[in-house]
Amino acid sequence: MNLSPLRIRLLVAALFTVSFLGALDHTIVSTSLATIAGELDALAHMSWIVVAYTLASTVLMPVIGRLGDTVGARLVFLVSLAVFLIASLACGFAPDIGWLIAARVVQGIGSAGLHLMSQTIVAHITTPRQRARYMSVIGAAFPVAILAGPVLGGLIVDTWGWPWVFWMNLPLGGAALAFAAFVLPHVESGAARGRIDVLGAVTFAIGMVALVLAVTWAAEPAMAAPAVVAGVCAVAGFAAFLAVELRAGHPLVPLRLFADRRMAASTALSAIIGIGLFSVTAYLPTFFQLAYRTSATVSGLVPIATVFGMLVSSLLSGWLVGRSGRYRRFAITGPLLAAAGLAAMSVLPLGLPLWVPMALMALVGVGTGLFMSLVVAVAQSSAPRSATGAATAAVNLVRQIGSTVGTAVIGGVIGTGIARLVPASAGLTPHEVHAAPAAVQAEVAAAYAAVLGPVFGALALVYAAGFAVALLLPPGRLSDEQRDVVPPVRGDAVSQAAGRPSLEETP
């Protein structure tokens, strides 16, 4: 599709705006969680305000990706934005926790559509080389939301009340909806209209819900038996999903895509980002409050440094790939830098100035950002046009699953480890620890360092595995012609099945 550079930039700005709203909603609500749950008298169910949103968006990702390929990315995008805005309105009017959780489920579905279809639309209206640059802009919505969410959440709750955390989506989202309805082009995916794989959707949902319950309950000794049952159900659900997808005429996730090693490697790298970085960022403030004895405000500087490094390097790598088309070097260098930063964090002695861990975690962010958005562009370029939505969904899905599982596992390790080393610390807040005698503070700090050190080391190994995976990417350049893709490996089964001409690899 030939669009003028100005129109492409306007479209990308609109897509960034709505992607930012979806990402911001997650971070801003997390900041306001205690206030919302307290006013609704539902502190015991507080976590489900976040879990309902995340789980709904994860479970529906394959379905939404398939819908984008069959009925068109434009229609799915507009409907998703409308659903997101209606659900935001309903969240603000929630009289009780049940209403709010139900509205958050709907809002999460809309958010998934916004995120996936923004990336899919960019893939349809740009060349592969342009795609790397613009995908980094769309991908910047998440780190920007992480930086802005906590500040905005606190300001809105203190000034206007928690309903405005959700209602703030309406004016900006409404304007974006009106703009997109008029200027968003109709893009044809080329996919044949067919039935949605309902059985595949059901088996995946069963596996995913059971997996979340298993990793959540695993951290609670009293829930050991239910966790095992949920784990067995998760394995059975995903096994059934794979069996269904292999036989389905119109699968949610065409498994033949993974015969292309660019798609397989990109998907694995995306999962590594979820496991290696997104899973640990939630625990960084607590670690620095107790191990380095900082205030809550100061502890937030470390994740901010991480996210800022990720934002800068993502935009830089997208711009450089947009100029040269060379992508492999960033996918190889990024995991190495992140692994080095996490390995240094695993052996970092206590008592050093805070700028030292800030610099190391910024290095982790820089390494992650180098390939964070790039892997989406490479995966899209490796898939036939008729499966762009499915490829986009697959890459995002494994990242989300990796983050969900990794977060639960790390939380369980920290909880059991600290309880074992310092039993008296159970129930103590950082403020209470800071007010305790120096010996108690030192004991808690040493315990957190002893528990988190191996966690950082394990995550460094995850990124080292990412380096090995990146080596599987074939050399080449992203094409500057819309009809072309990343040069496929000779004999590429997916390319042949899609009827694309084979191109020679560019050195």
Coordinates of C-alpha atoms in Angstrom, one line a residue:
M1 CA 0.0 0.0 0.0
N2 CA 1.5 3.3 -1.1
L3 CA 0.9 6.1 1.4
S4 CA 2.6 9.4 1.6
P5 CA 5.3 9.7 4.3
L6 CA 3.2 12.4 6.0
R7 CA 0.1 10.1 6.2
I8 CA 2.2 7.3 7.5
R9 CA 3.6 9.5 10.3
L10 CA 0.1 10.7 11.2
L11 CA -1.1 7.1 11.3
V12 CA 1.8 6.0 13.4
A13 CA 1.2 8.9 15.8
A14 CA -2.5 7.8 16.2
L15 CA -1.5 4.2 16.7
F16 CA 1.1 5.2 19.3
T17 CA -1.5 7.2 21.2
V18 CA -3.9 4.3 21.5
S19 CA -1.1 1.8 22.3
F20 CA 0.0 4.2 25.0
L21 CA -3.5 4.3 26.5
G22 CA -3.6 0.6 26.7
A23 CA -0.1 0.3 28.3
L24 CA -0.8 3.3 30.6
D25 CA -4.0 1.8 31.9
H26 CA -2.0 -1.1 33.2
T27 CA 0.7 0.9 35.0
I28 CA -1.6 3.7 36.2
V29 CA -4.1 1.2 37.8
S30 CA -1.3 -0.7 39.6
T31 CA -0.3 2.6 41.3
S32 CA -3.9 3.2 42.4
L33 CA -4.7 -0.3 43.3
A34 CA -4.7 0.1 47.1
T35 CA -7.0 3.1 46.9
I36 CA -9.5 1.4 44.5
A37 CA -9.7 -1.8 46.5
G38 CA -10.0 0.1 49.8
E39 CA -12.9 2.2 48.7
L40 CA -14.7 -0.8 47.2
D41 CA -14.0 -2.7 50.5
A42 CA -12.2 -5.5 48.6
L43 CA -8.6 -5.6 49.7
A44 CA -8.7 -9.4 49.7
H45 CA -9.5 -9.4 46.0
M46 CA -7.2 -6.5 45.0
S47 CA -4.9 -8.5 42.8
W48 CA -7.7 -9.6 40.5
I49 CA -8.1 -6.0 39.4
V50 CA -4.8 -6.5 37.6
V51 CA -5.0 -10.2 36.9
A52 CA -8.4 -10.0 35.2
Y53 CA -7.0 -7.4 32.7
T54 CA -3.8 -9.2 32.0
L55 CA -5.3 -12.6 31.7
A56 CA -8.1 -11.5 29.4
S57 CA -5.7 -9.8 27.1
T58 CA -3.4 -12.8 27.0
V59 CA -6.0 -15.4 26.4
L60 CA -7.7 -13.5 23.6
M61 CA -4.4 -12.6 21.8
P62 CA -4.5 -15.6 19.3
V63 CA -8.1 -15.0 18.5
I64 CA -7.6 -11.3 17.9
G65 CA -4.6 -11.9 15.7
R66 CA -6.6 -14.4 13.6
L67 CA -9.5 -12.0 13.4
G68 CA -7.2 -9.3 12.1
D69 CA -6.1 -11.6 9.3
T70 CA -9.6 -12.7 8.3
V71 CA -11.9 -9.6 8.8
G72 CA -9.2 -6.9 8.5
A73 CA -6.9 -5.2 10.9
R74 CA -8.8 -1.8 10.5
L75 CA -12.1 -3.2 11.6
V76 CA -10.7 -5.1 14.6
F77 CA -8.7 -2.0 15.6
L78 CA -11.7 0.3 15.6
V79 CA -13.9 -2.2 17.4
S80 CA -11.2 -2.8 20.0
L81 CA -10.8 0.9 20.7
A82 CA -14.6 1.3 21.1
V83 CA -14.7 -1.7 23.5
F84 CA -11.8 -0.3 25.4
L85 CA -13.4 3.1 25.9
I86 CA -16.8 1.6 26.9
A87 CA -15.2 -0.6 29.4
S88 CA -13.1 2.3 30.8
L89 CA -16.4 4.2 31.3
A90 CA -17.9 1.1 33.1
C91 CA -14.8 0.7 35.3
G92 CA -15.2 4.3 36.6
F93 CA -18.9 3.6 37.6
A94 CA -18.1 0.3 39.3
P95 CA -20.2 0.1 42.5
D96 CA -18.4 -3.1 43.7
I97 CA -15.4 -5.3 43.0
G98 CA -17.4 -7.8 40.9
W99 CA -18.5 -5.1 38.5
L100 CA -14.9 -3.7 38.3
I101 CA -13.3 -7.1 37.6
A102 CA -15.9 -7.9 34.9
A103 CA -15.3 -4.5 33.3
R104 CA -11.5 -5.0 33.5
V105 CA -11.9 -8.3 31.6
V106 CA -13.6 -6.4 28.8
Q107 CA -11.1 -3.6 29.0
G108 CA -8.2 -6.1 28.7
I109 CA -9.7 -7.7 25.6
G110 CA -9.9 -4.2 24.0
S111 CA -6.4 -3.4 25.0
A112 CA -5.1 -6.6 23.4
G113 CA -6.8 -5.6 20.2
L114 CA -5.3 -2.1 20.2
H115 CA -1.8 -3.4 20.8
L116 CA -1.8 -6.2 18.3
M117 CA -3.7 -4.3 15.5
S118 CA -1.5 -1.3 15.9
Q119 CA 1.5 -3.4 15.1
T120 CA -0.3 -5.3 12.3
I121 CA -1.5 -2.1 10.6
V122 CA 2.1 -0.8 10.6
A123 CA 3.2 -4.1 9.0
H124 CA 0.6 -3.7 6.2
I125 CA 1.3 0.0 5.3
T126 CA 5.1 0.0 5.5
T127 CA 8.0 -1.7 3.9
P128 CA 10.0 -4.1 6.2
R129 CA 12.8 -1.6 6.6
Q130 CA 10.3 1.2 7.5
R131 CA 8.6 -1.2 9.8
A132 CA 11.6 -1.5 12.0
R133 CA 11.7 2.2 12.6
Y134 CA 7.9 2.7 13.1
M135 CA 7.6 -0.4 15.2
S136 CA 10.1 1.0 17.6
V137 CA 7.9 4.1 17.9
I138 CA 4.8 2.0 18.6
G139 CA 6.9 -0.2 21.0
A140 CA 7.9 3.0 22.9
A141 CA 4.4 3.2 24.3
F142 CA 5.1 0.6 26.9
P143 CA 8.3 2.1 28.5
V144 CA 6.8 5.6 28.3
A145 CA 3.7 4.3 30.1
I146 CA 5.9 2.8 32.8
L147 CA 7.7 6.1 33.3
A148 CA 4.5 8.2 33.4
G149 CA 2.0 5.8 35.0
P150 CA 3.1 6.0 38.7
V151 CA 3.2 9.8 38.7
L152 CA -0.1 10.2 36.8
G153 CA -1.8 7.5 38.9
G154 CA -0.9 9.2 42.2
L155 CA -1.8 12.6 40.9
I156 CA -5.2 11.6 39.6
V157 CA -6.2 9.7 42.7
D158 CA -5.2 12.5 45.0
T159 CA -6.8 15.2 42.9
W160 CA -10.0 13.8 41.2
G161 CA -10.5 10.3 42.7
W162 CA -9.9 6.8 41.4
P163 CA -12.7 6.7 38.8
W164 CA -10.8 9.2 36.7
V165 CA -7.9 6.7 36.4
F166 CA -10.3 5.0 33.9
W167 CA -12.2 8.0 32.6
M168 CA -9.0 9.8 31.5
N169 CA -9.0 7.4 28.6
L170 CA -12.2 8.8 27.1
P171 CA -11.2 12.2 25.7
L172 CA -7.9 11.1 24.2
G173 CA -9.2 7.7 23.1
G174 CA -12.4 9.3 21.6
A175 CA -10.3 11.7 19.6
A176 CA -8.1 8.9 18.4
L177 CA -11.2 6.8 17.4
A178 CA -12.6 9.7 15.3
F179 CA -9.3 10.3 13.7
A180 CA -8.6 6.6 12.9
A181 CA -12.1 6.1 11.5
F182 CA -11.5 8.7 8.8
V183 CA -7.8 8.3 8.0
L184 CA -7.0 4.6 8.7
P185 CA -6.8 2.9 5.3
H186 CA -8.5 -0.4 4.5
V187 CA -5.8 -3.0 4.4
E188 CA -6.3 -6.4 2.8
S189 CA -4.4 -9.2 4.5
G190 CA -5.0 -11.7 1.7
A191 CA -6.2 -14.3 4.1
A192 CA -9.1 -16.5 3.1
R193 CA -12.3 -15.9 5.1
G194 CA -12.8 -18.9 7.3
R195 CA -14.2 -19.9 10.6
I196 CA -12.5 -19.0 13.8
D197 CA -10.8 -22.0 15.5
V198 CA -13.2 -22.2 18.5
L199 CA -11.8 -25.4 19.8
G200 CA -8.3 -24.0 19.6
A201 CA -9.4 -20.9 21.5
V202 CA -11.1 -22.9 24.2
T203 CA -8.1 -25.3 24.8
F204 CA -5.7 -22.4 24.9
A205 CA -7.9 -20.5 27.4
I206 CA -8.0 -23.5 29.6
G207 CA -4.3 -24.0 29.5
M208 CA -3.5 -20.3 30.1
V209 CA -5.9 -19.8 33.0
A210 CA -4.7 -23.1 34.6
L211 CA -1.1 -21.9 34.2
V212 CA -1.7 -18.6 35.9
L213 CA -3.5 -20.3 38.8
A214 CA -0.7 -22.9 39.1
V215 CA 2.2 -20.4 39.3
T216 CA 0.1 -18.1 41.6
W217 CA -0.8 -20.9 44.0
A218 CA 2.7 -22.4 43.9
A219 CA 4.0 -19.6 46.1
E220 CA 1.5 -20.5 48.9
P221 CA 2.3 -23.7 50.9
A222 CA -1.4 -24.2 51.8
M223 CA -2.3 -24.3 48.1
A224 CA 0.3 -26.9 47.0
A225 CA -2.2 -29.5 46.0
P226 CA -4.4 -27.1 43.9
A227 CA -1.3 -25.8 42.3
V228 CA -0.3 -29.3 41.2
V229 CA -3.8 -29.9 39.8
A230 CA -3.8 -26.6 38.0
G231 CA -0.3 -27.4 36.6
V232 CA -1.5 -30.7 35.2
C233 CA -4.6 -29.0 33.7
A234 CA -2.2 -26.4 32.1
V235 CA -0.1 -29.1 30.5
A236 CA -3.1 -31.0 29.3
G237 CA -4.7 -27.7 27.9
F238 CA -1.6 -26.7 26.0
A239 CA -1.1 -30.2 24.7
A240 CA -4.7 -30.3 23.4
F241 CA -4.2 -26.8 21.9
L242 CA -1.2 -28.0 19.9
A243 CA -3.0 -31.1 18.7
V244 CA -6.0 -29.0 17.6
E245 CA -3.8 -26.5 15.8
L246 CA -2.0 -29.2 13.9
R247 CA -5.3 -30.4 12.4
A248 CA -7.3 -27.2 12.2
G249 CA -8.1 -25.9 8.7
H250 CA -7.8 -22.3 9.9
P251 CA -5.6 -22.4 13.1
L252 CA -5.3 -19.5 15.5
V253 CA -1.5 -19.9 15.4
P254 CA -0.3 -21.5 12.1
L255 CA 2.5 -23.7 13.4
R256 CA 4.0 -23.9 9.9
L257 CA 5.2 -20.3 10.5
F258 CA 7.8 -21.7 12.9
A259 CA 9.5 -23.7 10.2
D260 CA 11.1 -20.4 9.3
R261 CA 14.0 -19.9 11.8
R262 CA 13.5 -16.1 11.7
M263 CA 10.0 -16.6 13.1
A264 CA 11.2 -19.2 15.6
A265 CA 14.1 -17.2 16.8
S266 CA 12.1 -14.0 17.0
T267 CA 9.5 -15.7 19.1
A268 CA 12.1 -17.2 21.5
L269 CA 13.8 -13.8 21.9
S270 CA 10.4 -12.2 22.7
A271 CA 9.8 -14.8 25.4
I272 CA 13.3 -14.1 26.8
I273 CA 12.4 -10.4 27.2
G274 CA 9.3 -11.4 29.2
I275 CA 11.2 -13.8 31.4
G276 CA 14.4 -11.9 31.7
L277 CA 13.3 -8.3 32.4
F278 CA 9.6 -7.8 32.6
S279 CA 9.3 -10.4 35.4
V280 CA 11.8 -8.8 37.8
T281 CA 11.0 -5.1 37.4
A282 CA 8.1 -5.2 39.8
Y283 CA 10.4 -6.4 42.6
L284 CA 13.2 -3.9 42.1
P285 CA 11.8 -1.1 44.2
T286 CA 11.2 -3.5 47.2
F287 CA 14.7 -4.9 46.8
F288 CA 16.4 -1.5 46.9
Q289 CA 14.2 -0.2 49.8
L290 CA 15.3 -3.2 51.9
A291 CA 18.7 -4.1 50.6
Y292 CA 20.0 -0.6 50.1
R293 CA 17.7 1.0 52.7
T294 CA 16.4 3.7 50.4
S295 CA 13.0 5.5 50.5
A296 CA 10.2 4.4 48.3
T297 CA 10.7 7.4 46.1
V298 CA 14.4 6.9 45.7
S299 CA 14.0 3.1 45.0
G300 CA 11.9 4.0 42.0
L301 CA 14.9 5.5 40.3
V302 CA 16.3 2.1 39.4
P303 CA 13.4 0.8 37.4
I304 CA 13.2 4.3 35.8
A305 CA 16.8 4.0 34.7
T306 CA 16.1 0.5 33.3
V307 CA 13.1 1.6 31.3
F308 CA 14.7 4.8 30.1
G309 CA 17.7 2.8 28.8
M310 CA 15.2 0.4 27.1
L311 CA 13.3 3.3 25.5
V312 CA 16.4 5.1 24.1
S313 CA 18.0 1.9 22.7
S314 CA 14.7 0.7 21.1
L315 CA 14.3 4.0 19.2
L316 CA 18.0 4.1 18.2
S317 CA 18.0 0.5 16.9
G318 CA 14.8 1.1 15.0
W319 CA 16.2 4.2 13.4
L320 CA 19.5 2.4 12.5
V321 CA 17.8 -0.6 11.0
G322 CA 15.5 1.7 9.1
R323 CA 18.6 3.2 7.5
S324 CA 20.6 0.1 6.7
G325 CA 18.2 -2.8 6.9
R326 CA 20.7 -4.8 9.0
Y327 CA 19.0 -6.3 12.0
R328 CA 21.0 -9.3 13.2
R329 CA 23.7 -7.4 14.9
F330 CA 21.2 -5.8 17.3
A331 CA 19.6 -9.1 18.1
I332 CA 23.0 -10.6 19.0
T333 CA 24.4 -7.6 20.9
G334 CA 21.3 -6.9 23.0
P335 CA 21.2 -10.2 25.0
L336 CA 24.9 -10.0 25.6
L337 CA 24.6 -6.5 27.2
A338 CA 21.6 -7.5 29.3
A339 CA 23.3 -10.7 30.4
A340 CA 26.4 -8.7 31.5
G341 CA 24.3 -6.2 33.5
L342 CA 22.4 -9.0 35.3
A343 CA 25.5 -11.0 35.9
A344 CA 27.1 -8.0 37.6
M345 CA 23.9 -7.4 39.6
S346 CA 24.1 -11.0 40.9
V347 CA 27.5 -10.4 42.6
L348 CA 27.1 -6.8 43.5
P349 CA 28.1 -6.2 47.1
L350 CA 25.9 -4.1 49.4
G351 CA 27.0 -0.7 50.4
L352 CA 27.9 0.7 47.0
P353 CA 26.4 4.0 45.9
L354 CA 22.9 3.7 44.3
W355 CA 24.2 4.9 40.9
V356 CA 26.1 1.6 40.5
P357 CA 23.0 -0.7 40.4
M358 CA 21.2 2.1 38.5
A359 CA 23.9 2.0 35.8
L360 CA 23.9 -1.8 35.6
M361 CA 20.1 -2.0 35.3
A362 CA 20.2 0.7 32.7
L363 CA 22.6 -1.5 30.8
V364 CA 20.0 -4.3 31.0
G365 CA 17.4 -1.9 29.6
V366 CA 19.7 -0.8 26.8
G367 CA 20.4 -4.4 25.8
T368 CA 16.7 -5.4 25.9
G369 CA 15.7 -2.3 23.9
L370 CA 18.1 -3.1 21.1
F371 CA 15.9 -6.0 20.0
M372 CA 12.6 -5.5 21.8
S373 CA 10.6 -4.0 18.9
L374 CA 12.9 -5.4 16.3
V375 CA 11.9 -9.0 16.8
V376 CA 8.3 -8.1 16.1
A377 CA 9.3 -6.5 12.7
V378 CA 11.4 -9.5 11.8
A379 CA 8.7 -12.0 12.7
Q380 CA 6.1 -10.1 10.6
S381 CA 8.5 -9.9 7.7
S382 CA 9.1 -13.7 7.8
A383 CA 5.4 -14.5 7.6
P384 CA 3.2 -14.3 4.5
R385 CA 0.9 -11.3 4.4
S386 CA -2.1 -13.4 5.1
A387 CA -0.7 -14.4 8.5
T388 CA 0.7 -11.1 9.7
G389 CA -1.8 -10.8 12.5
A390 CA -1.1 -14.4 13.7
A391 CA 2.7 -13.8 13.6
T392 CA 2.3 -10.6 15.6
A393 CA 0.0 -12.3 18.2
A394 CA 2.5 -15.2 18.6
V395 CA 5.4 -12.9 19.3
N396 CA 3.5 -10.8 21.8
L397 CA 1.8 -13.8 23.4
V398 CA 5.0 -15.6 24.4
R399 CA 6.4 -12.4 25.9
Q400 CA 3.3 -12.0 28.0
I401 CA 3.3 -15.7 29.1
G402 CA 7.0 -15.4 29.9
S403 CA 6.4 -12.3 32.0
T404 CA 3.4 -13.8 33.8
V405 CA 5.2 -17.1 34.7
G406 CA 8.5 -15.4 35.5
T407 CA 6.8 -12.8 37.8
A408 CA 5.0 -15.5 39.8
V409 CA 8.1 -17.7 40.1
I410 CA 10.4 -14.9 41.2
G411 CA 7.7 -13.7 43.7
G412 CA 7.6 -17.2 45.1
V413 CA 11.3 -17.5 45.4
I414 CA 11.6 -14.1 47.1
G415 CA 8.7 -14.9 49.5
T416 CA 9.9 -18.3 50.6
G417 CA 13.6 -17.3 50.7
I418 CA 13.1 -14.2 52.9
A419 CA 10.7 -16.1 55.2
R420 CA 13.4 -18.8 55.6
L421 CA 16.3 -16.5 56.3
V422 CA 14.5 -13.9 58.4
P423 CA 11.3 -15.4 59.9
A424 CA 10.7 -12.3 62.0
S425 CA 10.5 -10.1 58.9
A426 CA 7.1 -11.5 57.9
G427 CA 4.6 -8.7 57.6
L428 CA 7.1 -6.0 58.1
T429 CA 6.9 -3.0 55.7
P430 CA 10.0 -1.2 54.4
H431 CA 9.1 1.7 56.7
E432 CA 9.0 -0.5 59.8
V433 CA 12.3 -2.2 58.8
H434 CA 14.0 1.3 58.4
A435 CA 12.8 2.1 61.9
A436 CA 14.1 -1.1 63.4
P437 CA 17.6 -1.4 65.0
A438 CA 20.6 -1.4 62.8
A439 CA 21.2 -5.1 63.3
V440 CA 17.7 -6.0 62.1
Q441 CA 18.2 -3.7 59.0
A442 CA 21.5 -5.4 58.2
E443 CA 19.9 -8.9 58.6
V444 CA 17.0 -8.1 56.3
A445 CA 19.4 -6.4 53.7
A446 CA 21.7 -9.4 53.7
A447 CA 18.7 -11.7 53.3
Y448 CA 17.4 -9.8 50.3
A449 CA 20.9 -9.7 48.7
A450 CA 21.2 -13.5 49.3
V451 CA 17.9 -14.3 47.7
L452 CA 18.0 -11.8 44.8
G453 CA 21.6 -12.5 43.8
P454 CA 20.8 -16.0 42.4
V455 CA 17.7 -14.6 40.8
F456 CA 19.7 -12.0 38.9
G457 CA 22.2 -14.8 38.0
A458 CA 19.5 -17.0 36.6
L459 CA 18.1 -14.2 34.5
A460 CA 21.6 -13.5 33.2
L461 CA 21.6 -17.1 32.0
V462 CA 18.2 -16.6 30.3
Y463 CA 19.7 -13.7 28.3
A464 CA 22.8 -15.8 27.5
A465 CA 20.4 -18.3 26.0
G466 CA 18.9 -15.4 24.0
F467 CA 22.4 -14.7 22.6
A468 CA 22.6 -18.3 21.4
V469 CA 19.1 -18.1 19.9
A470 CA 20.0 -14.8 18.1
L471 CA 22.9 -16.6 16.3
L472 CA 20.3 -18.7 14.5
L473 CA 19.0 -15.6 12.7
P474 CA 20.2 -15.7 9.1
P475 CA 22.2 -12.7 7.9
G476 CA 20.5 -10.3 5.6
R477 CA 18.7 -7.0 5.4
L478 CA 15.2 -5.9 5.8
S479 CA 13.9 -5.0 2.3
D480 CA 13.0 -1.4 1.4
E481 CA 10.3 -2.7 -0.9
Q482 CA 6.9 -3.5 0.4
R483 CA 6.4 -6.7 -1.6
D484 CA 9.6 -8.2 -0.3
V485 CA 10.5 -9.6 3.1
V486 CA 13.6 -10.5 5.0
P487 CA 15.6 -12.8 2.6
P488 CA 14.5 -16.4 3.5
V489 CA 16.8 -19.3 4.0
R490 CA 17.1 -21.4 0.9
G491 CA 14.3 -24.0 0.9
D492 CA 12.2 -22.1 3.4
A493 CA 9.1 -24.1 3.8
V494 CA 6.9 -21.2 4.9
S495 CA 8.0 -19.1 2.0
Q496 CA 7.3 -21.8 -0.5
A497 CA 3.9 -22.5 1.1
A498 CA 3.0 -18.8 1.0
G499 CA 4.0 -18.6 -2.7
R500 CA 6.6 -15.9 -2.1
P501 CA 9.6 -15.8 -4.3
S502 CA 12.9 -16.8 -2.7
L503 CA 15.4 -14.0 -2.4
E504 CA 19.1 -14.4 -2.0
E505 CA 20.5 -13.5 1.4
T506 CA 22.3 -10.1 1.5
P507 CA 25.7 -10.2 3.2

